[in-house]
XYZ file of C-alpha atoms in Angstrom:
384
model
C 0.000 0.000 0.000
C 3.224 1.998 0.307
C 4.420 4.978 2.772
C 2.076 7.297 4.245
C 2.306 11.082 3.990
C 2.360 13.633 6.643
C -1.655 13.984 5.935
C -2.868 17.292 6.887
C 0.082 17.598 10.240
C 0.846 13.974 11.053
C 4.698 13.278 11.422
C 4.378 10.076 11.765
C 7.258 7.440 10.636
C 6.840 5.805 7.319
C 7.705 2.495 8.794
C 5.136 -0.604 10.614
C 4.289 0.072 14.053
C 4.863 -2.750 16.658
C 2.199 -5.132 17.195
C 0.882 -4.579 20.958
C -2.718 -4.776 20.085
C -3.388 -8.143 21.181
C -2.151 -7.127 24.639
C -5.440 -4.803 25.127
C -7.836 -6.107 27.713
C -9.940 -3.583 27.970
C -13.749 -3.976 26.708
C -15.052 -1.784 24.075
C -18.086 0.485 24.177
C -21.112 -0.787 23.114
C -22.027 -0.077 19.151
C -25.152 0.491 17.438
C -26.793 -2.641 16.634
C -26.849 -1.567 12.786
C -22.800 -1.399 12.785
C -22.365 -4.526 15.162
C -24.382 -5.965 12.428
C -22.447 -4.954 9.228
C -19.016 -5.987 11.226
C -19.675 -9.533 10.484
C -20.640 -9.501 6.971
C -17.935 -10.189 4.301
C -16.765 -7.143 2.290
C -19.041 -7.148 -1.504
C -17.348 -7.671 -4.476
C -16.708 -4.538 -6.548
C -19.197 -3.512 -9.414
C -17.226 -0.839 -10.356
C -17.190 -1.081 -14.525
C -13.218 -1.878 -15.381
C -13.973 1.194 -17.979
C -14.345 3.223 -15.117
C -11.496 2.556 -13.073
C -9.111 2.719 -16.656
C -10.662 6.105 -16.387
C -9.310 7.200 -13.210
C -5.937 5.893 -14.071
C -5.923 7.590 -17.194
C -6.441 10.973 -15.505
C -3.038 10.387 -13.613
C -1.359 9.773 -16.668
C -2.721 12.171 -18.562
C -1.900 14.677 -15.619
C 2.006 13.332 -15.242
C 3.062 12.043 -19.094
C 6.867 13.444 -18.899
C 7.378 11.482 -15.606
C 5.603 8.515 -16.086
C 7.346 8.361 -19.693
C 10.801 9.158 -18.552
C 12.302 5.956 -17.740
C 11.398 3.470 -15.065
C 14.980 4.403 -13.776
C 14.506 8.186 -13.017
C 11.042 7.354 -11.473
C 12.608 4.671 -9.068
C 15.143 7.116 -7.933
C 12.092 9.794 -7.541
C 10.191 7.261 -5.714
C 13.225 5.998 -3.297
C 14.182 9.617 -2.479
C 10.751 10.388 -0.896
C 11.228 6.951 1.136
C 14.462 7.356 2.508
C 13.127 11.277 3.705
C 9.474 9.433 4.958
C 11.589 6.718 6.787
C 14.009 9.907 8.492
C 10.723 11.255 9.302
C 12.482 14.358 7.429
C 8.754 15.507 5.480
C 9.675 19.063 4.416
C 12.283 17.346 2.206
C 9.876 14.172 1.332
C 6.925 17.053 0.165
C 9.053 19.624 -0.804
C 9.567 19.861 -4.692
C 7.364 18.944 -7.260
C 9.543 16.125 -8.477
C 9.032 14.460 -5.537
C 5.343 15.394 -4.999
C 4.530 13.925 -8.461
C 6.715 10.860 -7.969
C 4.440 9.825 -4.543
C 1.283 10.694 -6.923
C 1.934 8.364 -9.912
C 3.223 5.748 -7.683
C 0.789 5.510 -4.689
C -2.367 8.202 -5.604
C -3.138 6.906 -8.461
C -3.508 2.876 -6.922
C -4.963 3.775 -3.669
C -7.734 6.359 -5.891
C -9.297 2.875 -8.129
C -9.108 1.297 -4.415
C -11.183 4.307 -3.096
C -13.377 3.898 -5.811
C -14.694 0.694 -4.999
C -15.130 1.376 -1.363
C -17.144 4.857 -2.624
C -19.128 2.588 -4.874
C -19.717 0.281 -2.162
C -20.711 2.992 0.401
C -23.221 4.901 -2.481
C -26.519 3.560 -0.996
C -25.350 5.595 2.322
C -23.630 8.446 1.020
C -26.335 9.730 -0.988
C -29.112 9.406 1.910
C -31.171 6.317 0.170
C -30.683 3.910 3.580
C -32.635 7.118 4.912
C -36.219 7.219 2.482
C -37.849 4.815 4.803
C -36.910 6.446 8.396
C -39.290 7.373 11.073
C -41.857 9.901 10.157
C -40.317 12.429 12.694
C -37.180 12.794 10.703
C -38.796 13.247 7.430
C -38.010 16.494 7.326
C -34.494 15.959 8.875
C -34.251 14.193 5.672
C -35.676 16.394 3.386
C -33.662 19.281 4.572
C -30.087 17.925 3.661
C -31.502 17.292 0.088
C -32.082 21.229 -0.429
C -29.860 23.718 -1.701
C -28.198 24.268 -4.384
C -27.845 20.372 -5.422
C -23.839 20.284 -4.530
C -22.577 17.215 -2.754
C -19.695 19.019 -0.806
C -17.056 16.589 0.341
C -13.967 17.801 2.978
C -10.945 15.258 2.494
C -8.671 15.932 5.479
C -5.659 14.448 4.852
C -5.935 14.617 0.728
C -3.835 16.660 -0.593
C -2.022 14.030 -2.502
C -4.883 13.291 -5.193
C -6.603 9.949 -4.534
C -9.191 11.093 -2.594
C -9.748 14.178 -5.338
C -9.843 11.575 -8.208
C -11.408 8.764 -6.691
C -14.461 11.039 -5.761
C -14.937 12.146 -9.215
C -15.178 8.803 -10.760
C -17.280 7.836 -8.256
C -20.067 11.062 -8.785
C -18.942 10.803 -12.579
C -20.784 7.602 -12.706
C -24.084 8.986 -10.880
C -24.896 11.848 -13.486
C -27.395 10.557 -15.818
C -25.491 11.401 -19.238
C -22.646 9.212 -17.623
C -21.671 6.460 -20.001
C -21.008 3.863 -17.108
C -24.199 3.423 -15.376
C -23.166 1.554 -12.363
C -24.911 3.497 -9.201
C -26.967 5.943 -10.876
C -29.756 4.204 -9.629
C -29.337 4.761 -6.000
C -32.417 5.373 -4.359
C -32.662 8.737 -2.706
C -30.494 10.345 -5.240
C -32.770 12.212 -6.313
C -32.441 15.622 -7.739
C -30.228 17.874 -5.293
C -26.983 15.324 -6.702
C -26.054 17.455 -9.227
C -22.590 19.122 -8.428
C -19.288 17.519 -6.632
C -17.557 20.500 -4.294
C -14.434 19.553 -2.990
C -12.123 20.834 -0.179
C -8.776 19.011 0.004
C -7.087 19.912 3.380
C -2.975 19.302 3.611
C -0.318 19.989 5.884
C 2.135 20.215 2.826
C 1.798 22.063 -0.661
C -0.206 19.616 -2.953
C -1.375 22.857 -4.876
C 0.358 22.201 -8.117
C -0.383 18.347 -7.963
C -4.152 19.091 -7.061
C -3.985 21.347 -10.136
C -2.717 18.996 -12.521
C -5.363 16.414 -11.989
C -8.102 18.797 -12.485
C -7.156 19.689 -15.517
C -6.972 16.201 -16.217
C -10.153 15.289 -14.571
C -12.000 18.043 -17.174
C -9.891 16.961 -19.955
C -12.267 16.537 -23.219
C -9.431 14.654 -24.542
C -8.296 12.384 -21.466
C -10.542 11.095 -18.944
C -13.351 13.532 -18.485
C -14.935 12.358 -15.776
C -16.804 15.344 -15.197
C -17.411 19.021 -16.582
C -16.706 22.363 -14.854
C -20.756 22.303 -14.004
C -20.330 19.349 -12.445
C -17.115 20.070 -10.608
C -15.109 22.356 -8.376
C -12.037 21.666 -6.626
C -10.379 23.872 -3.676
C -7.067 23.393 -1.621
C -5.878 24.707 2.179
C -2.471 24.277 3.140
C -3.242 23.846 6.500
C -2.333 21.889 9.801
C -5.449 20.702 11.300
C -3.941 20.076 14.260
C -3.604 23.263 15.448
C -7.092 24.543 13.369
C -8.831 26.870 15.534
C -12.300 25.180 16.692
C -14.147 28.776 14.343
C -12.172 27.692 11.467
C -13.195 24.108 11.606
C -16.730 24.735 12.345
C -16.208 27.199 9.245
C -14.458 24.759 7.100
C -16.885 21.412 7.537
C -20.410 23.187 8.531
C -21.373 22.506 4.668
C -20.003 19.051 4.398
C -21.851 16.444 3.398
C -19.043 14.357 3.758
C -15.792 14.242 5.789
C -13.154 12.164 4.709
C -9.872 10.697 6.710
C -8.025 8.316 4.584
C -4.865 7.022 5.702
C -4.028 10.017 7.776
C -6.121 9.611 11.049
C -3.707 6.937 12.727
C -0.445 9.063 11.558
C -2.557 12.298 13.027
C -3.035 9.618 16.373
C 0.730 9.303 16.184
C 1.731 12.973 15.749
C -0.887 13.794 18.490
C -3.016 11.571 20.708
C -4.510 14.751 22.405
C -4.774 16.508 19.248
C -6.474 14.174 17.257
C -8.580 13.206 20.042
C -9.493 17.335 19.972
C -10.226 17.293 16.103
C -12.432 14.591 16.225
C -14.530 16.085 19.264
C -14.422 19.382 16.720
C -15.697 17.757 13.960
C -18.775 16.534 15.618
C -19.429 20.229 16.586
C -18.479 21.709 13.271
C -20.539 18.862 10.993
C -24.233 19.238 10.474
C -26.598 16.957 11.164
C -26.950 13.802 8.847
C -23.196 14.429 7.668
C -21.006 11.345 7.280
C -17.194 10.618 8.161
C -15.314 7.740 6.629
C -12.479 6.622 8.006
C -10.007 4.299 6.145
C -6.974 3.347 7.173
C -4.590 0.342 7.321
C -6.155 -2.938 9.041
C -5.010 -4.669 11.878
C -1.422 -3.952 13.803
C -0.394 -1.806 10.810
C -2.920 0.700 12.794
C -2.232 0.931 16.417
C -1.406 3.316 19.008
C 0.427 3.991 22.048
C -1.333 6.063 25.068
C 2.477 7.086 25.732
C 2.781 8.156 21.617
C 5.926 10.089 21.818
C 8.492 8.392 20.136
C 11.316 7.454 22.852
C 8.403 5.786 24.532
C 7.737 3.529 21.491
C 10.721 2.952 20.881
C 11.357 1.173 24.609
C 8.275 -0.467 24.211
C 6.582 1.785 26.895
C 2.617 1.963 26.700
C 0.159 0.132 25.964
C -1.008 -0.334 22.623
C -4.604 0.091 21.389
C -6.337 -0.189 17.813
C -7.069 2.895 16.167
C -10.568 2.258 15.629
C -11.310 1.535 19.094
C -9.915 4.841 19.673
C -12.033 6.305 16.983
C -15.173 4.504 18.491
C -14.565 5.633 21.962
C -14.390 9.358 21.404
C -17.108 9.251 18.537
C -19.225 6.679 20.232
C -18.786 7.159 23.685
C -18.588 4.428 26.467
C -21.077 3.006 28.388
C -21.116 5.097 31.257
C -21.212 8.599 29.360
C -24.793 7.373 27.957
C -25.337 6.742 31.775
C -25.037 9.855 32.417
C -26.950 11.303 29.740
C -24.414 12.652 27.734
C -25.356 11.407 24.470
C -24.210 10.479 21.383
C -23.132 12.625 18.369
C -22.858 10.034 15.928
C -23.997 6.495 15.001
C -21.818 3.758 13.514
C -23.245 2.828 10.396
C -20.098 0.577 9.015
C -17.629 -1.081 10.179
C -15.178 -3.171 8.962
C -11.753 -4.027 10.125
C -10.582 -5.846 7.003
C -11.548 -5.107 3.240
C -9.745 -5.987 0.415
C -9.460 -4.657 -3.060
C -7.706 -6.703 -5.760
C -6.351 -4.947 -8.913
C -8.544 -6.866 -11.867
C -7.380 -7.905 -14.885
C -6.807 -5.407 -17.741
C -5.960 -2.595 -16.180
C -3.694 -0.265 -17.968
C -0.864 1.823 -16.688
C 2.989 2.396 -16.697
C 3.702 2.025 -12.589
C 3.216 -1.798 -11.463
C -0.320 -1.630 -8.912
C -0.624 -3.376 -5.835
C -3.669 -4.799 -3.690
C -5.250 -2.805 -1.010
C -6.178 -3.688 2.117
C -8.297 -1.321 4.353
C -10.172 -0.870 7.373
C -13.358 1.213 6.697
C -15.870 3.066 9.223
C -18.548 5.376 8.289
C -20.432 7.296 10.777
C -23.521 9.896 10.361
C -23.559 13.010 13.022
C -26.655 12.550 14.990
């Protein structure tokens, strides 16, 4: 699945953390019956058209043709510069020129975005309200109120500066528009008419500006790709550290979000940061209207995992205890046991949750940088 990037202020270290997971006795917080539920079930085989995902990949190389046509040579010694300065934990220098920015793109993005894809794909039911038609007359017009406006589906990808996320979601709404040529979701019930427009604000510690802006172009191309139109699309960056995001400018930056997304970059923001984190999750529950969703995907397993004592010298002696990310994620989202005891509430409800999904490059595929499997834990929650 390859290194991770500094998403949006982590400093985390390129490399596996150590396997301590096992060693956690504690007992979780009760979930929602609906996520306890979905835990169980086997992840769906992907319907996304092979047409489709050849589209996404053609956007990268449509966006990058000098590098990805310069040699595998130059592009391996691109690709094991930014390794050697992600394994030094040394990310000004990783993120720091375009060379490099556009070597991580080609090699990782552009995988991990026809991974995304069939996770979006898999999620669409949810994402565009249809699991909602049938709820409780009460929240009819709970319902009915997230579908106004001006038809945009805003999205806020913490964490995606590097492109994935960006392309990913564009082949994804690409394929709900009705003059789309690969009908695989347009069906979705609940779609409806207030679909009409993907907004997106990528959010990045480092300068992905000029990487962002490439695959735009690309994603518009009449003669690549074109996934969408400009009337269909709009694409915005921040350079900013969410870490240290004043609570205002979060509230300001998500408050229209339909959906949040934190993909591979929540347990690297856990590692810069276990208070931090712990303080832009509680923020994002304030700052997200109601019915918004975050998805969280990350590594599965041990590969995710995080010390109560996360500085590194601690880690490094083996000090701490270990605990999954997601249990992390559920307790401060979730709640425990004894907070609904005393009537504090929940914010959100757990609507998926699976620690291990995989996604297996088919057959046919087409492009210059070898691809590789991805395996992914992925949890979606909707802000009560």
């Amino acid at each position: 699945m390859g290194p991770k990037k500094p998403a949006a202020a982590a400093k985390a270290a390129a490399g596996k953390p150590k396997n301590g997971a096992s060693r956690n006795k504690k007992k979780a917080h009760k979930q929602p019956a609906s996520a306890a539920a979905r835990e169980s079930r086997p992840a769906p085989p992907s319907a996304v058209p092979l047409e489709l995902q050849q589209r996404l990949l053609t956007a990268f190389t449509a966006a990058f043709p000098v590098l990805l046509t310069s040699g595998d040579e130059h592009l391996g010694a691109l690709v094991q510069r930014v390794k050697a300065h992600l394994y030094a934990r040394d990310f000004d220098a990783a993120f720091g020129m375009q060379a490099l920015l556009e070597a991580y793109a080609v090699r990782w993005s552009a995988g991990r975005a026809v991974g995304y894809l069939a996770v979006f794909q898999s999620l669409s039911e949810i994402l565009l309200g249809g699991d909602r038609v049938e709820e409780k007359e009460e929240e009819e017009e709970e319902v009915e109120e997230e579908r106004k406006g001006d038809g945009t589906f805003n999205v806020v990808a913490l964490g995606g500066g590097a492109g994935a996320e960006v392309v990913a979601l564009a082949g994804w709404f690409s394929s709900l528009l009705p003059s789309s040529s690969t009908p695989s979701s347009s069906n979705v019930s609940g779609q409806g008419e207030w679909c009409k427009k993907l907004a997106i604000t990528a959010v990045d510690i480092a300068d992905w500006s000029p990487i962002l802006s490439l695959l735009e172009a690309s994603i518009l191309s009449p003669t690549h790709s074109t996934l969408l139109s400009p009337s269909t699309f709009a694409l915005t960056f921040s350079q900013t550290d969410i870490l240290t995001l004043p609570p205002a400018h979060l509230t300001q930056l998500l408050h229209a979000a339909r959906l949040v997304t934190l993909l591979f970059t929540l347990n690297e923001l856990y590692t810069a940061s276990l208070a931090r984190t712990t303080a832009l999750l509680l923020g994002v529950g304030v700052g997200m209207r109601k019915g918004g969703l975050l998805l969280v995907l990350d590594s599965p397993g041990s590969y995710s995992t995080v010390s109560l004592n996360n500085s590194q010298r601690g880690e490094e002696q083996g000090e701490g205890r270990r605990y999954p990310m997601q249990w992390l994620l559920d307790r401060t989202l979730l709640g425990t046991d004894t907070d609904e005891e005393e009537g504090e509430g929940q914010k959100w409800e757990k609507l998926v949750g699976d620690e291990s999904r995989w996604f297996r490059v088919p057959e046919g595929l087409q492009y210059p940088v070898r691809l590789e499997n991805m395996r992914v834990q992925v949890h979606l929650y909707r802000r009560l």
